[in-house]
Short mmCIF file of C-alpha atoms in Angstrom, two decimals:
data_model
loop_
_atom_site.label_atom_id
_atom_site.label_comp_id
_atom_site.label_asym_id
_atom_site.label_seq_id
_atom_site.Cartn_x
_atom_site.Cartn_y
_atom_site.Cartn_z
CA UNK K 1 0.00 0.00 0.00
CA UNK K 2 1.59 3.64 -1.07
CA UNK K 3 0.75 5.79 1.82
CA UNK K 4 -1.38 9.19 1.18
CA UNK K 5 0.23 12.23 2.18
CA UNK K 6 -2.34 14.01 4.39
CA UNK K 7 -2.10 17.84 4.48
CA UNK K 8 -3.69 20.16 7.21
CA UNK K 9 -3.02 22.76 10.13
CA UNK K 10 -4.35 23.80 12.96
CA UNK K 11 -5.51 27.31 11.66
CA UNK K 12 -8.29 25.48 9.32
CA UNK K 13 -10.15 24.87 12.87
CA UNK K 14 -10.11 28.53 14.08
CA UNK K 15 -12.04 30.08 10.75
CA UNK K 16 -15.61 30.06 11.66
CA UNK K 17 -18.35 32.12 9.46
CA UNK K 18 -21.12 32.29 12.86
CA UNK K 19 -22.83 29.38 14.56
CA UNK K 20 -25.38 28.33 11.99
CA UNK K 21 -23.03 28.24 8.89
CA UNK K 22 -22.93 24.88 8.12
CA UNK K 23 -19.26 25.11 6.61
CA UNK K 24 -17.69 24.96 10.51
CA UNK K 25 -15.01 23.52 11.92
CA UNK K 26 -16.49 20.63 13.04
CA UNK K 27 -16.23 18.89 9.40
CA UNK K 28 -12.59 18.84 9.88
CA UNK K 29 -12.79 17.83 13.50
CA UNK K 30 -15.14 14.58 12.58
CA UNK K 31 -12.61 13.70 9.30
CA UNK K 32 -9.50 13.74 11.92
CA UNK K 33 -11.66 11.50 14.72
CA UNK K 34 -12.70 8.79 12.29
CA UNK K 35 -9.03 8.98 9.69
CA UNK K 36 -7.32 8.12 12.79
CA UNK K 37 -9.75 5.61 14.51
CA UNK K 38 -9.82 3.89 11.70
CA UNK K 39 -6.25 3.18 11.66
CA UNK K 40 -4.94 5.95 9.30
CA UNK K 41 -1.34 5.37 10.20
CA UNK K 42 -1.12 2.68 8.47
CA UNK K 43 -2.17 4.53 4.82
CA UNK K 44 -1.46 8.23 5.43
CA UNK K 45 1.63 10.34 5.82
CA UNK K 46 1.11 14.05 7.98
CA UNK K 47 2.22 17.05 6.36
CA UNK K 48 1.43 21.05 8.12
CA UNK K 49 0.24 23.25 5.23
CA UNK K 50 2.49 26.10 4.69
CA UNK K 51 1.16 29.36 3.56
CA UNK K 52 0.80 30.30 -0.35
CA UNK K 53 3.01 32.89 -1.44
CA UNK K 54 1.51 36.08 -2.97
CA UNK K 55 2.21 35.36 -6.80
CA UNK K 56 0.73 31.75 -6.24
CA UNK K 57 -2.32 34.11 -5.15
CA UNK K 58 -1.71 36.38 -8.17
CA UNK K 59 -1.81 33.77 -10.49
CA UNK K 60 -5.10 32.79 -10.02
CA UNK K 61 -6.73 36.14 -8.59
CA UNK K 62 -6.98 39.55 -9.35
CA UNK K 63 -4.48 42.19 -6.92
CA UNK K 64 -7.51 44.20 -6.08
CA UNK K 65 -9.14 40.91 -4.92
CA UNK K 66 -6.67 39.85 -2.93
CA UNK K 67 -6.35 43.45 -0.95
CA UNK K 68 -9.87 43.85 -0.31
CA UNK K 69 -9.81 39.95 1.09
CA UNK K 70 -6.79 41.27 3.28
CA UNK K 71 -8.32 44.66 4.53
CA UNK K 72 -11.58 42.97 5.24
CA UNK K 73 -10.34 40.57 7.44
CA UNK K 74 -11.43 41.51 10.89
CA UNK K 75 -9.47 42.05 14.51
CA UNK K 76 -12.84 40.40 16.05
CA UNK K 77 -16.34 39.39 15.18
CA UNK K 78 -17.38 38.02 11.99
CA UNK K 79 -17.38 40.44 8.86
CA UNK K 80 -20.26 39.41 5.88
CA UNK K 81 -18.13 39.49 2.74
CA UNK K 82 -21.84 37.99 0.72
CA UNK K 83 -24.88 36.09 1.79
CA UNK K 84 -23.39 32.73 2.30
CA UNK K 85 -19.51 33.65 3.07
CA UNK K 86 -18.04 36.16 5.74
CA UNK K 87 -14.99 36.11 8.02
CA UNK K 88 -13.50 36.19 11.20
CA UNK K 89 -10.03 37.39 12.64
CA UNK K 90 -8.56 33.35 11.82
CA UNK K 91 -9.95 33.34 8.28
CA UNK K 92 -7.77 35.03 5.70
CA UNK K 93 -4.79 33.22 7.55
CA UNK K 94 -6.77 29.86 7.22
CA UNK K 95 -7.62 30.98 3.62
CA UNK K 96 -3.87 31.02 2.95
CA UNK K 97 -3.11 27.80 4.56
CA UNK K 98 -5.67 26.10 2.68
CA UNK K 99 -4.42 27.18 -0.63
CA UNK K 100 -0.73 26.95 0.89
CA UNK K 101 -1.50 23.25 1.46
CA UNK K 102 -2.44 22.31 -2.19
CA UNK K 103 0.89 23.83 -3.59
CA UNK K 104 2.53 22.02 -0.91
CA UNK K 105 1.16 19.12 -2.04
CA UNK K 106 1.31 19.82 -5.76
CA UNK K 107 5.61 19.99 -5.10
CA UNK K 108 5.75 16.51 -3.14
CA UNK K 109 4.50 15.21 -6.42
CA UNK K 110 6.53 16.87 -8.49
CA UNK K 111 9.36 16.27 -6.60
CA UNK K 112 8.85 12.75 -6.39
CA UNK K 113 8.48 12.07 -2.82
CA UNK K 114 4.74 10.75 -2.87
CA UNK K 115 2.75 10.49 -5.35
CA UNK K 116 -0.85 10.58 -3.93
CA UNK K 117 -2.20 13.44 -1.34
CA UNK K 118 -5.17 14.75 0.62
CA UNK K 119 -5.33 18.33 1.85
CA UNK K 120 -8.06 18.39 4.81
CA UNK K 121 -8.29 22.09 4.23
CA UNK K 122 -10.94 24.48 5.07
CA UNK K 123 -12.18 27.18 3.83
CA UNK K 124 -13.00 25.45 0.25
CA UNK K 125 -12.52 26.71 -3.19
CA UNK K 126 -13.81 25.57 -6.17
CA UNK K 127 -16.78 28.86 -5.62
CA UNK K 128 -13.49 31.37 -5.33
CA UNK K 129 -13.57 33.05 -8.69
CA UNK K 130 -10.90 35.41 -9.94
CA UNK K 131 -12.02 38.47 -8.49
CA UNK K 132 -14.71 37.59 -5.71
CA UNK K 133 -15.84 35.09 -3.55
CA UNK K 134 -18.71 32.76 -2.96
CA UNK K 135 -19.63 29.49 -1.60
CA UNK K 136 -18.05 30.16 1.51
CA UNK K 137 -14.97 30.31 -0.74
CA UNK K 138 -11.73 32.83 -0.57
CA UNK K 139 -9.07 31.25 -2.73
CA UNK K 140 -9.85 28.87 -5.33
CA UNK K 141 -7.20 26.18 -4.01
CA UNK K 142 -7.44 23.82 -6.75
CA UNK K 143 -6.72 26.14 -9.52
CA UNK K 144 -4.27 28.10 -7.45
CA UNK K 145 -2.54 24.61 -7.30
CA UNK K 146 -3.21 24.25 -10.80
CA UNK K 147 -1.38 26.92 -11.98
CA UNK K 148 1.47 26.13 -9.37
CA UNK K 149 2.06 23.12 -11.38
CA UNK K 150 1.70 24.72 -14.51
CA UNK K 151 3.95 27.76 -13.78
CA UNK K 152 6.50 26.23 -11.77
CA UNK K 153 7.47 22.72 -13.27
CA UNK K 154 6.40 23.86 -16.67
CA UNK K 155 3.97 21.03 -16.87
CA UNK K 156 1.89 21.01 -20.33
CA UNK K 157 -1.20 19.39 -19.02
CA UNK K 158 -2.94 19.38 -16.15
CA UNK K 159 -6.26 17.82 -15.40
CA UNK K 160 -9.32 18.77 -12.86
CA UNK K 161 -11.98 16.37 -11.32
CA UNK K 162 -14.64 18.00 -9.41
CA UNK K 163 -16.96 15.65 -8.07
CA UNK K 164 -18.91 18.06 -5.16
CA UNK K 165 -22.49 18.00 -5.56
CA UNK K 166 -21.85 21.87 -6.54
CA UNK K 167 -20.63 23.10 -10.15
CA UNK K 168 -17.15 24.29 -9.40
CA UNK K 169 -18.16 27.79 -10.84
CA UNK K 170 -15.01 29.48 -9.67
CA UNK K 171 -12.17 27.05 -11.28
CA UNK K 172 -13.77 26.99 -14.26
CA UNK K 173 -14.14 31.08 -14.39
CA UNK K 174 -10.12 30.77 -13.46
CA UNK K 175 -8.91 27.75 -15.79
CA UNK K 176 -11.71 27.32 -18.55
CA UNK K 177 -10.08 27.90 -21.91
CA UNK K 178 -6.82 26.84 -21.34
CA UNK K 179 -5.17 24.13 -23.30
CA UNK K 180 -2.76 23.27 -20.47
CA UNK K 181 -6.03 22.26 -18.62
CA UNK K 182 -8.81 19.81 -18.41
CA UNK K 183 -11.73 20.25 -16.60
CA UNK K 184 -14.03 17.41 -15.36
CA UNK K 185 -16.94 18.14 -13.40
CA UNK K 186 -19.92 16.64 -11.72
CA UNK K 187 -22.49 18.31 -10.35
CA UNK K 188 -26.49 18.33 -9.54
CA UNK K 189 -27.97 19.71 -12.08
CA UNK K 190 -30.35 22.85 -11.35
CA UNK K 191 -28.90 23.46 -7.94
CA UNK K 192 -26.46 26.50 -6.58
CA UNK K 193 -24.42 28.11 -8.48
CA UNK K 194 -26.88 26.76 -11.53
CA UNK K 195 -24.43 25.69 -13.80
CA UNK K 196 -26.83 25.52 -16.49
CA UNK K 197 -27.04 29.23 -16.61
CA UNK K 198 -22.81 29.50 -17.04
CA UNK K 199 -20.96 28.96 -20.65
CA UNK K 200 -19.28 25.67 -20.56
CA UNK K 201 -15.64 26.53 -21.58
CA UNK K 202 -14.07 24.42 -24.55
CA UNK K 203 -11.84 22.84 -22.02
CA UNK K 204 -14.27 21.55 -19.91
CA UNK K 205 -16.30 18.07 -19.78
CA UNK K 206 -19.59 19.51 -17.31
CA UNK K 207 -21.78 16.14 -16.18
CA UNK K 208 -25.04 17.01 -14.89
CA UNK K 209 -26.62 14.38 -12.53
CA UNK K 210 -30.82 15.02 -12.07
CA UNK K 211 -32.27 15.01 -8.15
CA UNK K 212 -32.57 11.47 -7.08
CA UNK K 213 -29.81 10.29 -8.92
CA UNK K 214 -27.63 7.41 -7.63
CA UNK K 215 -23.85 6.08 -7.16
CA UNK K 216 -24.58 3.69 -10.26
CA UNK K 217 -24.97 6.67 -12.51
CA UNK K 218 -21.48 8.44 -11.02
CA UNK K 219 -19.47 5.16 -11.59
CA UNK K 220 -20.65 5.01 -14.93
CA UNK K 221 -19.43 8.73 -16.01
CA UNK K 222 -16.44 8.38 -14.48
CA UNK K 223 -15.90 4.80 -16.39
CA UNK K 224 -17.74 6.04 -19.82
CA UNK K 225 -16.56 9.78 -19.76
CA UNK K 226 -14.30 10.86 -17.33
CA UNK K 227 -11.83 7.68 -17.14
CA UNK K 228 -11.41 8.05 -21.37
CA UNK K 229 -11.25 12.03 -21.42
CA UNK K 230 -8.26 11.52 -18.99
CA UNK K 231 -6.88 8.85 -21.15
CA UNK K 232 -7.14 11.18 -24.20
CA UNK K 233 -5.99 14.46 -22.40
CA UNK K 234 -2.63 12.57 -20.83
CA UNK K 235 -2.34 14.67 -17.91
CA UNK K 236 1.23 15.08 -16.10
CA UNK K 237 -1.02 15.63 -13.02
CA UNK K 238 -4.31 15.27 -11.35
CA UNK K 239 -6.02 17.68 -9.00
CA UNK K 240 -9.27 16.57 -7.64
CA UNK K 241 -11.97 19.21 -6.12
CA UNK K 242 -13.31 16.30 -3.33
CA UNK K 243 -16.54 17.37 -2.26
CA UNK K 244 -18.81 14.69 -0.36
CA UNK K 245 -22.27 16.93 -0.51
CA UNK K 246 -23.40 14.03 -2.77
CA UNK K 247 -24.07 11.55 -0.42
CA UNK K 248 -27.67 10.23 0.77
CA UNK K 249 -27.22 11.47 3.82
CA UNK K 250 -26.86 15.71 2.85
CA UNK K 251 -29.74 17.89 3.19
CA UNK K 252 -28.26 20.63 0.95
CA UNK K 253 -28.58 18.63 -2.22
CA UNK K 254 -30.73 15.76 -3.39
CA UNK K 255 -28.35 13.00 -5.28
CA UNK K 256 -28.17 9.79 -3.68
CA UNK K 257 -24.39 8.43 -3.19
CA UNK K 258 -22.91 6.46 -0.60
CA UNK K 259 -18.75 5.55 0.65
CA UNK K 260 -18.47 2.97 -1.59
CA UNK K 261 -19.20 5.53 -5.18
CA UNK K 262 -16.88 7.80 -3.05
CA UNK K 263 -14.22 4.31 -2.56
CA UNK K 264 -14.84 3.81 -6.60
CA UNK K 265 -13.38 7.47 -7.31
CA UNK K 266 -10.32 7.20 -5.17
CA UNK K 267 -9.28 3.70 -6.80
CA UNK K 268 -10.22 4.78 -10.17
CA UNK K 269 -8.32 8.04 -10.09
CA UNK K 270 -5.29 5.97 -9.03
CA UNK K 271 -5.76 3.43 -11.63
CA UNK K 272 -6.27 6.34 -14.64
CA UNK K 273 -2.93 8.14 -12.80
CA UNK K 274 -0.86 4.24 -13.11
CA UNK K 275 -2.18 3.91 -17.01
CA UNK K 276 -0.54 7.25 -17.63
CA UNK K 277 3.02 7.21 -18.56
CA UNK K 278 3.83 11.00 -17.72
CA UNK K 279 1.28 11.63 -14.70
CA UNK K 280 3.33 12.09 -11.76
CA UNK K 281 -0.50 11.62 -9.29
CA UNK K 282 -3.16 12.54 -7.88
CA UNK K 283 -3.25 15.80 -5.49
CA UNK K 284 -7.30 15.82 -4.01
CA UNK K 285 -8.56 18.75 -1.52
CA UNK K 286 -11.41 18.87 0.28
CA UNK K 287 -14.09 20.83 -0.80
CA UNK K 288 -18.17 20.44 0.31
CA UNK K 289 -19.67 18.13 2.92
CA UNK K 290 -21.95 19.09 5.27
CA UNK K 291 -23.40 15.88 6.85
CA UNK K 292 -20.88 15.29 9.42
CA UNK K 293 -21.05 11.57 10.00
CA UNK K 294 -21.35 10.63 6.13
CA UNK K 295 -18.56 13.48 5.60
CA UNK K 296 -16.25 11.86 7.70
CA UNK K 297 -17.11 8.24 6.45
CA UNK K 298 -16.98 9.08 3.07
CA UNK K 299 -13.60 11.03 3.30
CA UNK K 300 -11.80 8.20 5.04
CA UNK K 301 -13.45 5.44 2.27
CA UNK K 302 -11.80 7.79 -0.16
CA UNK K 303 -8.30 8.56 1.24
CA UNK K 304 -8.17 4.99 1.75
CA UNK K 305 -8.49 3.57 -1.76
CA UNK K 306 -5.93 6.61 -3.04
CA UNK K 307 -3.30 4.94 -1.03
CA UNK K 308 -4.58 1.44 -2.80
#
């Protein structure tokens, strides 16, 4: 078994957006309490995010974006940046992290010393567009890692794989018409941000799954779509936008999956990355999950099969 390298910090647990946001630090509290009582040392490898550096930032956000994030970001209380996403004193450092943590993870790939990795990071991403936020989203993580890789180890193609129960609206705004860049994404059709109303770039593969929908119908577009648009593309590298919102058990979104469609991602990811001769893995960050018990359960069933 090749371990997982398993990114996080302790500043992901001090950004909180008020007592009724959903998108708390419990989620990461419940992954850590079942990765390790289920025997995690055994399959995982713990790394502490580092902070992203400024141009990793710039690359993937406007300047005046990232200065308003930074002179909004409070001394105490809780500042509303939009309707679903505000701040408190911990979160532009834990924004940071997050993003930090990806690139992190991006160079232990690159450099060879793993090649599979998990960053337990909060706040998410994939909503962050270029020049605001969203989603209770800062930095858009996953592209920000993206075009790390790209920028960095001069890589020629890099793939995304969203598979949150949310359109990753904010990666595709950042990466969609690139060449260098593949982007696969799954998503409930008709639910937030409404993907259906957004242009699907040329770069990007969008799979729309209707309410009610089961794990059957996932397994099948990542075998029938997803699996063979990888094995076209050739990526040198994988990044994966892991959001569990999907599952049965969430009450923000009506598809129907269980651990073991979230199980069949993680091994199929690593068997597309082990058909490719020039992909050097699979980098996956967390991104939705609200549920905490089927969060936590389907995390761990998916960290486990990357280090399959």
């Amino acid at each position: 078994m090749a371990k997982t390298a398993f990114f996080t910090h302790e500043a992901f647990l001090k950004h909180k957006m008020g007592d009724m946001n959903p998108e708390s630090p419990a989620r990461l509290e419940k992954i850590n309490e079942l990765m390790f009582a289920s025997g995690a040392d055994d399959y995982i490898e713990k790394h502490t995010a580092v902070r992203v550096s400024l141009s990793d930032m710039l690359s993937a956000h406007d300047p005046d974006y990232i200065q308003y994030l930074s002179r909004m970001s409070p001394q105490e209380g809780v500042t509303v940046i939009n309707e679903d996403t505000a701040m408190n004193p911990y979160t532009w450092e834990a924004a940071q992290f997050a993003a930090g943590a990806a690139c992190a993870a991006v160079d232990g790939v690159m450099e060879g010393r793993f090649q599979r990795a998990f960053c337990a990071v909060r706040p998410p991403g994939h909503h962050a567009h270029r020049d605001h936020s969203g989603g209770f989203c800062f930095l858009n993580n996953i592209a920000i890692a993206a075009l790390h890789a790209l920028g960095v180890y001069h890589l020629k193609r890099v793939a995304v794989v969203d598979f949150d129960v949310h359109h990753g609206d904010g990666t595709s705004d950042i990466l969609g018409g690139r060449e260098d860049v593949l982007i696969l994404d799954g998503f409930q059709n008709a639910l937030y941000p409404y993907a259906h109303l957004h242009h699907c770039p040329f770069n990007a593969i969008y799979s729309a799954f209707e309410e009610g929908t089961e794990g059957e119908a996932l397994r099948k577009t990542m075998d029938e779509v997803w699996f063979p648009a990888l094995t076209d593309y050739q990526p040198q590298l994988i990044l994966v936008s892991a959001g569990f919102d999907a599952h049965r058990e969430e009450d923000q979104a009506q598809l129907l999956m269980i651990e073991k469609d979230y199980a069949f991602l993680g091994r199929r990811l690593v068997n597309v990355m082990e058909t490719l001769p020039d992909c050097k893995g699979v980098v996956a960050c967390l991104e939705g999950g609200y549920s905490m018990s089927s969060l936590s359960r389907s995390s761990v069933s998916f960290v486990r099969q990357l280090a399959s």
